[in-house]
Short mmCIF file of C-alpha atoms in Angstrom, two decimals:
data_model
loop_
_atom_site.label_atom_id
_atom_site.label_comp_id
_atom_site.label_asym_id
_atom_site.label_seq_id
_atom_site.Cartn_x
_atom_site.Cartn_y
_atom_site.Cartn_z
CA UNK A 1 -101.73 -32.63 -114.77
CA UNK A 2 -105.22 -34.06 -115.27
CA UNK A 3 -107.69 -31.68 -116.91
CA UNK A 4 -111.34 -31.57 -116.06
CA UNK A 5 -114.09 -30.43 -118.40
CA UNK A 6 -117.13 -28.78 -116.89
CA UNK A 7 -119.91 -31.23 -116.02
CA UNK A 8 -122.26 -28.51 -114.89
CA UNK A 9 -124.31 -25.73 -116.46
CA UNK A 10 -122.03 -23.10 -117.99
CA UNK A 11 -122.38 -19.32 -118.26
CA UNK A 12 -122.57 -17.38 -121.53
CA UNK A 13 -119.88 -14.89 -120.56
CA UNK A 14 -117.68 -14.15 -117.51
CA UNK A 15 -119.76 -11.15 -116.45
CA UNK A 16 -122.68 -13.52 -115.85
CA UNK A 17 -120.71 -15.12 -113.00
CA UNK A 18 -121.59 -13.36 -109.75
CA UNK A 19 -118.73 -13.75 -107.28
CA UNK A 20 -118.29 -13.27 -103.57
CA UNK A 21 -115.85 -13.90 -100.73
CA UNK A 22 -116.07 -15.26 -97.21
CA UNK A 23 -113.62 -13.27 -95.12
CA UNK A 24 -112.71 -9.63 -95.71
CA UNK A 25 -110.22 -9.33 -92.88
CA UNK A 26 -107.41 -6.84 -92.87
CA UNK A 27 -104.49 -9.29 -93.11
CA UNK A 28 -102.86 -8.75 -96.51
CA UNK A 29 -106.21 -7.22 -97.67
CA UNK A 30 -106.86 -10.55 -99.38
CA UNK A 31 -110.61 -10.04 -99.78
CA UNK A 32 -110.08 -6.96 -101.93
CA UNK A 33 -107.27 -8.67 -103.85
CA UNK A 34 -109.44 -11.66 -104.77
CA UNK A 35 -112.45 -9.57 -105.73
CA UNK A 36 -110.28 -7.23 -107.82
CA UNK A 37 -108.65 -10.14 -109.66
CA UNK A 38 -112.02 -11.73 -110.37
CA UNK A 39 -113.30 -8.39 -111.64
CA UNK A 40 -110.28 -8.04 -113.95
CA UNK A 41 -111.00 -11.56 -115.20
CA UNK A 42 -114.46 -10.33 -116.26
CA UNK A 43 -116.57 -11.70 -113.41
CA UNK A 44 -118.99 -9.56 -111.38
CA UNK A 45 -118.25 -8.71 -107.71
CA UNK A 46 -121.51 -9.39 -105.93
CA UNK A 47 -121.33 -10.35 -102.23
CA UNK A 48 -119.11 -10.35 -99.16
CA UNK A 49 -119.52 -12.36 -95.96
CA UNK A 50 -117.54 -11.13 -92.93
CA UNK A 51 -118.18 -11.33 -89.19
CA UNK A 52 -116.56 -7.94 -88.48
CA UNK A 53 -119.03 -5.10 -89.27
CA UNK A 54 -116.16 -2.63 -89.72
CA UNK A 55 -114.64 -4.77 -92.45
CA UNK A 56 -118.04 -5.03 -94.18
CA UNK A 57 -118.03 -1.23 -94.36
CA UNK A 58 -114.61 -1.40 -96.00
CA UNK A 59 -115.94 -3.92 -98.53
CA UNK A 60 -118.86 -1.62 -99.37
CA UNK A 61 -116.45 1.25 -99.92
CA UNK A 62 -114.20 -0.91 -102.11
CA UNK A 63 -117.10 -2.26 -104.17
CA UNK A 64 -120.11 0.10 -103.98
CA UNK A 65 -123.48 -1.64 -104.16
CA UNK A 66 -122.14 -5.04 -103.17
CA UNK A 67 -124.26 -7.30 -100.95
CA UNK A 68 -122.90 -7.76 -97.42
CA UNK A 69 -123.66 -10.52 -94.92
CA UNK A 70 -122.62 -11.19 -91.34
CA UNK A 71 -123.06 -14.95 -91.63
CA UNK A 72 -122.64 -17.60 -94.30
CA UNK A 73 -126.09 -19.02 -93.57
CA UNK A 74 -127.70 -15.70 -94.55
CA UNK A 75 -125.54 -15.38 -97.66
CA UNK A 76 -126.49 -18.84 -98.88
CA UNK A 77 -130.20 -18.30 -98.17
CA UNK A 78 -130.54 -14.77 -99.56
CA UNK A 79 -127.88 -14.22 -102.22
CA UNK A 80 -127.78 -15.22 -105.88
CA UNK A 81 -123.98 -15.35 -105.79
CA UNK A 82 -122.59 -18.11 -108.04
CA UNK A 83 -118.96 -18.50 -106.97
CA UNK A 84 -117.68 -18.08 -103.40
CA UNK A 85 -114.03 -17.67 -102.46
CA UNK A 86 -113.04 -18.81 -98.97
CA UNK A 87 -110.47 -16.57 -97.24
CA UNK A 88 -110.67 -18.14 -93.81
CA UNK A 89 -108.36 -20.00 -91.41
CA UNK A 90 -107.31 -23.39 -92.74
CA UNK A 91 -109.37 -25.49 -90.33
CA UNK A 92 -112.57 -23.91 -91.67
CA UNK A 93 -111.90 -24.57 -95.36
CA UNK A 94 -113.59 -27.96 -95.55
CA UNK A 95 -116.56 -27.16 -93.30
CA UNK A 96 -117.50 -23.92 -95.05
CA UNK A 97 -116.70 -25.15 -98.56
CA UNK A 98 -118.88 -28.22 -98.05
CA UNK A 99 -121.71 -26.00 -96.85
CA UNK A 100 -121.44 -23.90 -100.02
CA UNK A 101 -121.26 -26.96 -102.25
CA UNK A 102 -124.42 -28.37 -100.68
CA UNK A 103 -126.09 -25.04 -101.47
CA UNK A 104 -125.14 -25.42 -105.13
CA UNK A 105 -122.36 -22.81 -105.17
CA UNK A 106 -119.04 -23.06 -106.98
CA UNK A 107 -116.11 -22.80 -104.57
CA UNK A 108 -112.55 -21.50 -104.52
CA UNK A 109 -110.61 -22.02 -101.29
CA UNK A 110 -107.52 -20.05 -100.46
CA UNK A 111 -104.61 -22.43 -100.24
CA UNK A 112 -104.31 -24.90 -98.67
CA UNK A 113 -107.26 -26.62 -100.35
CA UNK A 114 -108.22 -28.29 -97.04
CA UNK A 115 -106.15 -29.83 -94.23
CA UNK A 116 -106.48 -33.61 -94.61
CA UNK A 117 -106.72 -36.15 -97.40
CA UNK A 118 -110.08 -37.27 -96.06
CA UNK A 119 -111.45 -33.73 -96.26
CA UNK A 120 -110.18 -33.39 -99.83
CA UNK A 121 -111.74 -36.67 -100.92
CA UNK A 122 -115.07 -35.88 -99.28
CA UNK A 123 -115.24 -32.39 -100.77
CA UNK A 124 -114.42 -33.67 -104.26
CA UNK A 125 -117.12 -36.31 -103.97
CA UNK A 126 -119.69 -33.81 -102.69
CA UNK A 127 -118.92 -31.34 -105.49
CA UNK A 128 -119.30 -34.07 -108.12
CA UNK A 129 -122.64 -35.05 -106.60
CA UNK A 130 -123.84 -31.43 -106.48
CA UNK A 131 -122.59 -30.62 -109.98
CA UNK A 132 -120.45 -27.66 -108.94
CA UNK A 133 -116.81 -26.66 -109.32
CA UNK A 134 -114.32 -26.75 -106.47
CA UNK A 135 -110.74 -25.58 -106.80
CA UNK A 136 -108.07 -23.84 -104.74
CA UNK A 137 -106.20 -20.61 -105.28
CA UNK A 138 -102.87 -21.88 -106.57
CA UNK A 139 -102.01 -18.53 -108.11
CA UNK A 140 -98.31 -19.34 -107.75
CA UNK A 141 -98.70 -22.08 -110.33
CA UNK A 142 -97.91 -19.27 -112.80
CA UNK A 143 -95.07 -17.60 -110.89
CA UNK A 144 -92.40 -16.47 -113.32
CA UNK A 145 -89.67 -18.53 -111.67
CA UNK A 146 -91.56 -21.85 -111.87
CA UNK A 147 -92.87 -21.20 -115.38
CA UNK A 148 -89.31 -20.60 -116.57
CA UNK A 149 -87.95 -23.56 -114.60
CA UNK A 150 -90.44 -25.98 -116.15
CA UNK A 151 -90.57 -24.66 -119.70
CA UNK A 152 -86.98 -23.57 -120.26
CA UNK A 153 -85.02 -25.86 -117.96
CA UNK A 154 -86.88 -29.08 -117.14
CA UNK A 155 -88.82 -29.65 -120.37
CA UNK A 156 -85.77 -28.84 -122.53
CA UNK A 157 -83.45 -31.02 -120.47
CA UNK A 158 -81.00 -28.20 -119.72
CA UNK A 159 -79.85 -29.85 -116.48
CA UNK A 160 -80.57 -33.38 -117.67
CA UNK A 161 -83.08 -35.61 -115.95
CA UNK A 162 -84.24 -34.09 -112.68
CA UNK A 163 -84.01 -36.74 -109.98
CA UNK A 164 -84.26 -34.61 -106.85
CA UNK A 165 -85.98 -31.38 -105.80
CA UNK A 166 -85.09 -29.59 -102.57
CA UNK A 167 -87.57 -27.00 -101.29
CA UNK A 168 -86.91 -24.75 -98.30
CA UNK A 169 -88.52 -21.92 -96.40
CA UNK A 170 -87.98 -20.45 -92.98
CA UNK A 171 -86.04 -18.33 -90.57
CA UNK A 172 -85.14 -18.14 -86.91
CA UNK A 173 -87.30 -16.85 -84.12
CA UNK A 174 -90.47 -17.20 -82.09
CA UNK A 175 -93.40 -17.52 -84.54
CA UNK A 176 -95.66 -14.51 -85.00
CA UNK A 177 -98.67 -14.14 -82.71
CA UNK A 178 -101.43 -15.03 -85.16
CA UNK A 179 -103.65 -17.99 -85.98
CA UNK A 180 -101.13 -19.41 -88.47
CA UNK A 181 -98.98 -20.33 -85.44
CA UNK A 182 -101.74 -22.57 -84.04
CA UNK A 183 -101.44 -26.19 -85.11
CA UNK A 184 -105.15 -26.90 -84.59
CA UNK A 185 -106.08 -23.97 -86.84
CA UNK A 186 -103.33 -23.92 -89.46
CA UNK A 187 -102.73 -27.68 -89.62
CA UNK A 188 -99.03 -27.34 -88.91
CA UNK A 189 -95.89 -25.59 -90.09
CA UNK A 190 -95.89 -27.33 -93.48
CA UNK A 191 -99.29 -26.09 -94.61
CA UNK A 192 -98.70 -22.44 -95.45
CA UNK A 193 -95.72 -22.05 -97.77
CA UNK A 194 -95.21 -25.81 -97.93
CA UNK A 195 -98.27 -26.18 -100.14
CA UNK A 196 -96.84 -23.70 -102.65
CA UNK A 197 -93.43 -25.37 -102.69
CA UNK A 198 -94.96 -28.82 -103.20
CA UNK A 199 -97.19 -27.48 -105.98
CA UNK A 200 -94.04 -26.22 -107.70
CA UNK A 201 -92.39 -29.61 -107.17
CA UNK A 202 -95.32 -31.52 -108.67
CA UNK A 203 -95.02 -29.44 -111.84
CA UNK A 204 -91.38 -30.50 -112.11
CA UNK A 205 -91.70 -34.18 -111.20
CA UNK A 206 -94.82 -35.43 -112.91
CA UNK A 207 -94.76 -39.08 -111.77
CA UNK A 208 -97.17 -40.30 -109.07
CA UNK A 209 -96.15 -40.10 -105.42
CA UNK A 210 -95.64 -43.56 -103.91
CA UNK A 211 -94.31 -42.91 -100.39
CA UNK A 212 -93.84 -40.10 -97.87
CA UNK A 213 -91.69 -39.85 -94.75
CA UNK A 214 -92.03 -37.03 -92.25
CA UNK A 215 -89.85 -35.67 -89.47
CA UNK A 216 -90.54 -32.92 -86.94
CA UNK A 217 -88.87 -31.03 -84.11
CA UNK A 218 -91.29 -29.63 -81.56
CA UNK A 219 -91.25 -27.81 -78.25
CA UNK A 220 -88.27 -25.46 -78.51
CA UNK A 221 -90.10 -22.18 -79.17
CA UNK A 222 -92.93 -23.24 -76.88
CA UNK A 223 -90.38 -23.50 -74.05
CA UNK A 224 -89.08 -20.00 -74.87
CA UNK A 225 -92.43 -18.26 -75.33
CA UNK A 226 -93.73 -15.85 -72.67
CA UNK A 227 -96.39 -17.19 -70.31
CA UNK A 228 -99.08 -15.01 -71.90
CA UNK A 229 -98.29 -16.21 -75.43
CA UNK A 230 -101.75 -17.24 -76.73
CA UNK A 231 -100.72 -20.41 -78.57
CA UNK A 232 -99.01 -22.27 -75.73
CA UNK A 233 -99.97 -25.95 -75.91
CA UNK A 234 -101.05 -25.60 -79.54
CA UNK A 235 -98.00 -24.31 -81.41
CA UNK A 236 -96.83 -25.50 -84.81
CA UNK A 237 -93.73 -27.61 -85.09
CA UNK A 238 -90.41 -25.73 -84.79
CA UNK A 239 -89.13 -27.56 -87.86
CA UNK A 240 -90.73 -30.11 -90.18
CA UNK A 241 -89.34 -32.10 -93.08
CA UNK A 242 -91.05 -34.25 -95.71
CA UNK A 243 -89.27 -36.76 -97.96
CA UNK A 244 -91.33 -37.71 -101.01
CA UNK A 245 -90.60 -40.72 -103.21
CA UNK A 246 -92.03 -40.82 -106.74
CA UNK A 247 -92.87 -43.78 -108.98
CA UNK A 248 -90.00 -42.93 -111.36
CA UNK A 249 -87.42 -43.10 -108.57
CA UNK A 250 -87.17 -39.33 -108.09
CA UNK A 251 -87.17 -37.73 -104.64
CA UNK A 252 -88.29 -34.42 -103.16
CA UNK A 253 -87.30 -32.85 -99.85
CA UNK A 254 -89.47 -30.16 -98.24
CA UNK A 255 -88.29 -28.30 -95.15
CA UNK A 256 -90.15 -25.50 -93.34
CA UNK A 257 -88.48 -24.21 -90.21
CA UNK A 258 -88.34 -21.61 -87.46
CA UNK A 259 -84.85 -22.80 -86.51
CA UNK A 260 -82.78 -21.76 -89.52
CA UNK A 261 -79.86 -19.78 -88.12
CA UNK A 262 -76.91 -20.85 -90.29
CA UNK A 263 -75.31 -17.82 -92.06
CA UNK A 264 -74.36 -20.07 -94.99
CA UNK A 265 -78.04 -20.54 -95.75
CA UNK A 266 -78.90 -16.84 -95.95
CA UNK A 267 -80.54 -16.47 -98.33
CA UNK A 268 -81.44 -20.13 -98.75
CA UNK A 269 -82.77 -21.14 -102.18
CA UNK A 270 -86.51 -21.70 -102.30
CA UNK A 271 -86.02 -24.52 -104.78
CA UNK A 272 -83.02 -26.48 -106.01
CA UNK A 273 -83.53 -28.82 -108.97
CA UNK A 274 -80.80 -31.45 -109.21
CA UNK A 275 -80.37 -33.13 -112.57
CA UNK A 276 -77.95 -35.50 -114.23
CA UNK A 277 -76.16 -32.61 -116.02
CA UNK A 278 -76.31 -29.90 -113.37
CA UNK A 279 -78.44 -27.90 -110.97
CA UNK A 280 -80.92 -25.04 -111.13
CA UNK A 281 -81.49 -22.98 -107.98
CA UNK A 282 -84.08 -20.29 -107.28
CA UNK A 283 -83.94 -17.60 -104.60
CA UNK A 284 -86.45 -14.77 -104.28
CA UNK A 285 -84.45 -12.56 -106.64
CA UNK A 286 -82.64 -14.74 -109.18
CA UNK A 287 -81.96 -18.14 -110.70
CA UNK A 288 -78.61 -19.87 -110.98
CA UNK A 289 -77.58 -22.81 -113.14
CA UNK A 290 -74.42 -24.85 -112.73
CA UNK A 291 -73.97 -27.19 -115.68
CA UNK A 292 -71.04 -29.40 -116.61
CA UNK A 293 -69.45 -28.59 -119.99
CA UNK A 294 -67.72 -31.09 -122.30
CA UNK A 295 -64.56 -30.92 -120.20
CA UNK A 296 -66.53 -31.76 -117.07
CA UNK A 297 -66.12 -28.24 -115.70
CA UNK A 298 -69.08 -26.60 -113.96
CA UNK A 299 -70.21 -23.42 -115.71
CA UNK A 300 -72.38 -21.04 -113.69
CA UNK A 301 -74.98 -18.63 -115.05
CA UNK A 302 -77.36 -16.28 -113.25
CA UNK A 303 -80.43 -14.29 -114.21
CA UNK A 304 -83.54 -12.50 -112.97
CA UNK A 305 -86.92 -14.17 -112.78
CA UNK A 306 -89.60 -13.21 -115.33
CA UNK A 307 -92.63 -11.34 -113.99
CA UNK A 308 -95.94 -13.00 -113.35
CA UNK A 309 -99.65 -12.22 -112.94
CA UNK A 310 -100.58 -15.53 -111.41
CA UNK A 311 -103.76 -14.40 -109.69
CA UNK A 312 -105.24 -12.89 -112.83
CA UNK A 313 -104.26 -15.91 -114.93
CA UNK A 314 -105.82 -18.19 -112.34
CA UNK A 315 -109.16 -16.37 -112.32
CA UNK A 316 -109.25 -16.02 -116.10
CA UNK A 317 -108.97 -19.80 -116.31
CA UNK A 318 -111.76 -20.23 -113.74
CA UNK A 319 -114.02 -17.84 -115.67
CA UNK A 320 -113.29 -19.51 -119.00
CA UNK A 321 -113.91 -22.91 -117.46
CA UNK A 322 -117.26 -21.89 -116.02
CA UNK A 323 -118.17 -20.54 -119.47
CA UNK A 324 -117.32 -23.90 -121.01
CA UNK A 325 -114.35 -22.54 -122.97
CA UNK A 326 -111.39 -24.10 -121.14
CA UNK A 327 -110.36 -27.02 -118.99
CA UNK A 328 -109.82 -26.20 -115.34
CA UNK A 329 -106.07 -26.07 -114.67
CA UNK A 330 -106.17 -26.31 -110.87
CA UNK A 331 -108.54 -29.22 -110.57
CA UNK A 332 -109.60 -30.47 -107.13
CA UNK A 333 -107.65 -33.66 -107.86
CA UNK A 334 -104.53 -31.56 -108.46
CA UNK A 335 -105.18 -29.50 -105.31
CA UNK A 336 -105.46 -32.75 -103.33
CA UNK A 337 -101.90 -33.86 -104.14
CA UNK A 338 -99.86 -31.48 -101.92
CA UNK A 339 -102.44 -31.89 -99.15
CA UNK A 340 -102.01 -35.67 -99.29
CA UNK A 341 -98.22 -35.33 -99.09
CA UNK A 342 -98.34 -33.02 -96.05
CA UNK A 343 -101.02 -35.11 -94.36
CA UNK A 344 -98.87 -38.24 -94.77
CA UNK A 345 -95.73 -36.40 -93.63
CA UNK A 346 -97.39 -35.29 -90.40
CA UNK A 347 -98.74 -38.80 -89.77
CA UNK A 348 -95.32 -40.28 -90.55
CA UNK A 349 -93.60 -37.94 -88.10
CA UNK A 350 -95.94 -39.10 -85.34
CA UNK A 351 -95.68 -42.81 -86.21
CA UNK A 352 -91.95 -42.85 -86.97
CA UNK A 353 -92.24 -44.69 -90.28
CA UNK A 354 -92.74 -44.06 -94.00
CA UNK A 355 -96.30 -44.23 -95.32
CA UNK A 356 -97.59 -45.36 -98.69
CA UNK A 357 -99.37 -42.73 -100.78
CA UNK A 358 -102.65 -42.97 -102.67
CA UNK A 359 -101.93 -40.33 -105.29
CA UNK A 360 -104.77 -39.15 -107.56
#
């Protein structure tokens, strides 16, 4: 993964970094979670921007004395906040992040980084020009299961050379009535958990991406939805699949679906790493290896995943980076890579052909 040293003015200590969030909605209480993690990392909670006055009252109760704003324009004009975290629907990530960058603010976007390759490239260029940091909240980069998979399985060659990764997520049923079901807002079915699964995959297969093919099934749940379902005409795909080819000849498959009904796939592994000596599979609860012994027999082992504090590790790295003491782990160039893959996959599904990648 490419590292990036700070090219901008650094802070003396983490507490000098005044942090804020855009979006303090009730879903998952993400605003409080981000502010709490940044506080634990030593930074100073300072401002919240939220269009719902009731949620601003909650923010004030959670962090007494914090500045509150009903619009981003007012926050950028009136606040001395240094770093702004964007907890907004996906289609707003680029627009609002670019506005903050132009105002000279450092930016963290909730994943996905942005929705398209073009947005990623423009935001990276604008941040370089403005001399500010942009990154995305890939807290799952430090999930216990992927840390163990990379350090103890892939790097040590336990299953040989990994030549294919299979990543899966989904279930069966009409998608939930929320904005993540809207294709125009979310970007599509691949963007939510797909970004995490691809970020895992890119830690495992480190070669550049050279080509992406995409496939999609649409229309089934839209035909079954009630007439008052709010996302009719704008629903995500029922099922989407990306096939990624790497420069070293490796391959990755990503599937996100609302049509998984096969009992044999319950629970389906989140990730399966296929190597020349065996396989390593990860479900939510445990890992399993199946490795050929000297007699050619497959020997199976299972174990529990190690714990993780990915969010805290992420924000400690951001704070250390802004203080000039560490390279940024989740660089904008790194954040661009899964976005580029999904963007190409969705284009490929529409065009019916594989597309060449321009990996950073």
